[in-house]
Amino acid sequence: MKKLILLPSLIFLFSCENKKKEPVDANSQSDSLPKNNSPQSIEEIKTEYTLLNNQLIAKKLDSTSFDYECNEVSGNVVYYSLNGELKSIKHFHGDSHFSSVENYYLKNGKPFFIFQEETGWSFDGGTPEKPETKDDVEEKRFYYINDQLISCRDKKYTLRTKNQSKPENVSDGESKNCNDTELRKTFETLIKNRDKKGKTDCIL
């Protein structure tokens, strides 16, 4: 009798376990994202990021973009939206030896996560005929709850023409300089220029 009572409980337990392990289907992403609630923890931020990033990879979002040239710096901005709601902004800018890519992930019009990758390159030996180069890369991650910055993490690594290190083998750590002032200013500028298309000069 006890075995019969326990059986339904075990079936329910394992069915819950199996549901948790099911992979996220990119085709059902629009239904999976909570409509109004902003992430309230690092884990929820990571979950929201994964869902939104899967939508971007699956090309489920509408996009508009523009290019700009300003004081020898070239830039490109792409806006991604779903049903008219802005979900993400990708901003690239750089000159001959430096580039930065900023990805803003939004919920209710505010960033809940920002990923920034800055790269500076230089020559690193070799010959005039076959020069070798190196890229010094810094990745920065900014986490937000209710529009407040709660954590920053970063990692640095170098990519060389020869003997390249693997970024996935480099662990990140809590940033000692957790400052998003410039990113905030850039974000507001990008929002103000959302309707631009084609090519333009400096954006303010």
Short mmCIF file of C-alpha atoms in Angstrom, two decimals:
data_model
loop_
_atom_site.label_atom_id
_atom_site.label_comp_id
_atom_site.label_asym_id
_atom_site.label_seq_id
_atom_site.Cartn_x
_atom_site.Cartn_y
_atom_site.Cartn_z
CA MET A 1 0.00 0.00 0.00
CA LYS A 2 2.81 2.38 0.90
CA LYS A 3 4.42 1.68 -2.48
CA LEU A 4 1.21 2.62 -4.28
CA ILE A 5 0.99 5.92 -2.37
CA LEU A 6 4.61 6.80 -3.13
CA LEU A 7 4.39 6.02 -6.85
CA PRO A 8 2.39 9.14 -7.96
CA SER A 9 4.73 11.34 -5.92
CA LEU A 10 7.80 9.87 -7.62
CA ILE A 11 6.24 10.31 -11.08
CA PHE A 12 5.48 13.97 -10.32
CA LEU A 13 9.01 14.56 -9.01
CA PHE A 14 10.71 13.12 -12.07
CA SER A 15 8.34 14.90 -14.45
CA CYS A 16 9.35 18.21 -12.80
CA GLU A 17 13.02 17.27 -13.08
CA ASN A 18 12.62 16.47 -16.77
CA LYS A 19 10.86 19.75 -17.47
CA LYS A 20 13.74 21.66 -15.91
CA LYS A 21 16.23 19.91 -18.15
CA GLU A 22 14.38 20.52 -21.42
CA PRO A 23 16.37 22.80 -23.77
CA VAL A 24 15.00 26.22 -24.64
CA ASP A 25 13.23 26.27 -28.00
CA ALA A 26 14.10 29.43 -29.93
CA ASN A 27 10.71 29.30 -31.65
CA SER A 28 8.86 29.68 -28.33
CA GLN A 29 11.05 32.49 -26.96
CA SER A 30 8.46 35.24 -27.34
CA ASP A 31 6.12 33.30 -25.06
CA SER A 32 8.85 32.34 -22.59
CA LEU A 33 10.00 35.87 -21.74
CA PRO A 34 8.14 37.41 -18.77
CA LYS A 35 6.17 40.39 -20.05
CA ASN A 36 6.69 43.01 -17.34
CA ASN A 37 8.89 41.74 -14.53
CA SER A 38 12.51 42.89 -14.56
CA PRO A 39 15.20 40.43 -13.40
CA GLN A 40 15.67 40.53 -9.62
CA SER A 41 18.85 38.47 -9.23
CA ILE A 42 22.04 37.54 -11.09
CA GLU A 43 20.50 34.18 -11.99
CA GLU A 44 17.39 35.84 -13.43
CA ILE A 45 19.61 38.25 -15.39
CA LYS A 46 21.49 35.29 -16.88
CA THR A 47 18.22 33.55 -17.74
CA GLU A 48 16.79 36.67 -19.38
CA TYR A 49 20.05 37.20 -21.29
CA THR A 50 20.05 33.61 -22.58
CA LEU A 51 16.47 33.87 -23.82
CA LEU A 52 17.09 37.21 -25.54
CA ASN A 53 20.42 36.13 -27.00
CA ASN A 54 18.81 32.99 -28.43
CA GLN A 55 16.23 35.22 -30.13
CA LEU A 56 19.04 37.29 -31.64
CA ILE A 57 20.89 34.19 -32.87
CA ALA A 58 17.68 32.78 -34.35
CA LYS A 59 17.01 36.16 -36.03
CA LYS A 60 13.58 36.45 -34.42
CA LEU A 61 13.91 40.22 -33.85
CA ASP A 62 13.39 43.13 -36.24
CA SER A 63 16.40 45.39 -36.77
CA THR A 64 17.35 48.85 -38.02
CA SER A 65 20.82 50.38 -38.22
CA PHE A 66 22.99 53.32 -39.22
CA ASP A 67 26.71 54.09 -39.66
CA TYR A 68 28.63 57.16 -38.59
CA GLU A 69 32.04 58.81 -39.00
CA CYS A 70 33.36 61.14 -36.29
CA ASN A 71 36.94 62.44 -35.85
CA GLU A 72 38.51 59.42 -37.60
CA VAL A 73 36.33 57.02 -35.63
CA SER A 74 33.94 54.77 -37.55
CA GLY A 75 30.81 53.48 -35.88
CA ASN A 76 27.82 51.24 -36.50
CA VAL A 77 24.64 50.97 -34.42
CA VAL A 78 22.00 48.23 -34.71
CA TYR A 79 18.66 48.33 -32.86
CA TYR A 80 16.77 45.07 -32.27
CA SER A 81 13.08 45.05 -31.38
CA LEU A 82 10.12 42.70 -30.96
CA ASN A 83 6.59 43.89 -31.68
CA GLY A 84 7.85 47.49 -31.57
CA GLU A 85 9.57 47.11 -28.19
CA LEU A 86 13.32 47.77 -28.16
CA LYS A 87 15.13 44.68 -26.84
CA SER A 88 18.82 45.19 -27.60
CA ILE A 89 21.34 47.64 -29.04
CA LYS A 90 24.69 46.72 -30.57
CA HIS A 91 27.20 49.57 -30.88
CA PHE A 92 30.56 49.17 -32.66
CA HIS A 93 33.14 51.93 -32.92
CA GLY A 94 36.85 52.01 -33.59
CA ASP A 95 39.87 53.52 -35.30
CA SER A 96 42.98 51.98 -36.88
CA HIS A 97 44.30 50.36 -33.68
CA PHE A 98 41.34 50.15 -31.28
CA SER A 99 37.76 48.95 -31.37
CA SER A 100 34.91 48.50 -28.93
CA VAL A 101 31.66 46.55 -29.19
CA GLU A 102 28.92 47.26 -26.66
CA ASN A 103 25.81 45.10 -26.42
CA TYR A 104 22.93 46.49 -24.37
CA TYR A 105 20.21 44.01 -23.33
CA LEU A 106 16.96 45.71 -22.32
CA LYS A 107 13.80 45.00 -20.34
CA ASN A 108 11.07 47.64 -20.14
CA GLY A 109 13.37 50.08 -21.94
CA LYS A 110 16.24 49.81 -19.42
CA PRO A 111 19.45 47.76 -19.53
CA PHE A 112 19.54 44.69 -17.32
CA PHE A 113 22.89 43.54 -18.74
CA ILE A 114 25.65 45.21 -20.77
CA PHE A 115 28.51 43.32 -22.40
CA GLN A 116 31.46 45.35 -23.67
CA GLU A 117 34.50 44.04 -25.52
CA GLU A 118 37.46 46.39 -26.11
CA THR A 119 40.34 45.39 -28.38
CA GLY A 120 43.64 47.13 -29.02
CA TRP A 121 46.03 45.65 -31.57
CA SER A 122 49.73 46.15 -32.31
CA PHE A 123 52.56 44.53 -34.25
CA ASP A 124 54.27 41.67 -32.43
CA GLY A 125 57.34 40.61 -34.36
CA GLY A 126 57.51 38.67 -37.58
CA THR A 127 59.00 40.13 -40.77
CA PRO A 128 57.99 43.04 -43.02
CA GLU A 129 56.69 40.45 -45.48
CA LYS A 130 54.84 38.43 -42.83
CA PRO A 131 54.22 40.67 -39.81
CA GLU A 132 52.72 39.17 -36.68
CA THR A 133 50.18 40.97 -34.52
CA LYS A 134 48.58 40.71 -31.11
CA ASP A 135 45.17 41.75 -29.85
CA ASP A 136 44.83 42.79 -26.22
CA VAL A 137 41.20 42.12 -25.33
CA GLU A 138 39.20 43.16 -22.29
CA GLU A 139 35.67 41.90 -21.72
CA LYS A 140 33.41 43.74 -19.28
CA ARG A 141 30.05 42.60 -17.91
CA PHE A 142 27.59 44.90 -16.12
CA TYR A 143 24.57 43.56 -14.21
CA TYR A 144 21.54 45.69 -13.28
CA ILE A 145 18.51 45.24 -11.03
CA ASN A 146 15.75 47.87 -11.25
CA ASP A 147 18.09 50.08 -13.31
CA GLN A 148 20.76 49.99 -10.57
CA LEU A 149 24.24 48.62 -11.24
CA ILE A 150 24.84 45.75 -8.80
CA SER A 151 27.90 43.96 -10.18
CA CYS A 152 30.72 44.27 -12.71
CA ARG A 153 32.99 41.51 -13.93
CA ASP A 154 35.88 41.59 -16.37
CA LYS A 155 38.58 39.46 -17.91
CA LYS A 156 41.63 40.17 -20.05
CA TYR A 157 43.51 38.03 -22.54
CA THR A 158 45.81 38.37 -25.56
CA LEU A 159 45.29 36.88 -29.01
CA ARG A 160 48.48 36.48 -31.05
CA THR A 161 49.08 35.45 -34.64
CA LYS A 162 50.92 32.49 -33.14
CA ASN A 163 50.34 30.72 -29.84
CA GLN A 164 46.86 32.09 -29.31
CA SER A 165 45.34 31.75 -25.88
CA LYS A 166 41.77 30.47 -25.65
CA PRO A 167 39.37 33.10 -24.19
CA GLU A 168 37.11 30.36 -22.82
CA ASN A 169 39.99 29.18 -20.62
CA VAL A 170 40.38 32.62 -19.00
CA SER A 171 38.11 33.16 -16.02
CA ASP A 172 36.55 36.50 -15.21
CA GLY A 173 36.55 38.21 -11.82
CA GLU A 174 34.83 40.98 -9.93
CA SER A 175 35.95 44.30 -11.40
CA LYS A 176 37.99 46.67 -9.24
CA ASN A 177 36.72 49.61 -11.29
CA CYS A 178 32.96 49.16 -11.43
CA ASN A 179 32.05 52.32 -13.33
CA ASP A 180 29.40 52.54 -16.04
CA THR A 181 29.22 56.34 -16.37
CA GLU A 182 30.44 56.46 -19.97
CA LEU A 183 28.29 53.50 -20.99
CA ARG A 184 25.24 55.23 -19.51
CA LYS A 185 25.99 58.38 -21.50
CA THR A 186 26.48 56.35 -24.67
CA PHE A 187 23.24 54.47 -24.08
CA GLU A 188 21.26 57.71 -23.76
CA THR A 189 22.89 59.00 -26.97
CA LEU A 190 21.98 55.81 -28.82
CA ILE A 191 18.38 56.04 -27.62
CA LYS A 192 18.11 59.64 -28.88
CA ASN A 193 19.40 58.57 -32.31
CA ARG A 194 17.17 55.53 -32.72
CA ASP A 195 15.41 56.91 -35.80
CA LYS A 196 18.60 57.54 -37.79
CA LYS A 197 19.29 55.47 -40.91
CA GLY A 198 22.00 55.29 -43.54
CA LYS A 199 25.20 57.27 -42.84
CA THR A 200 25.73 60.30 -40.63
CA ASP A 201 28.39 62.38 -38.90
CA CYS A 202 29.06 62.53 -35.15
CA ILE A 203 26.10 61.54 -32.99
CA LEU A 204 25.24 63.66 -29.95
#
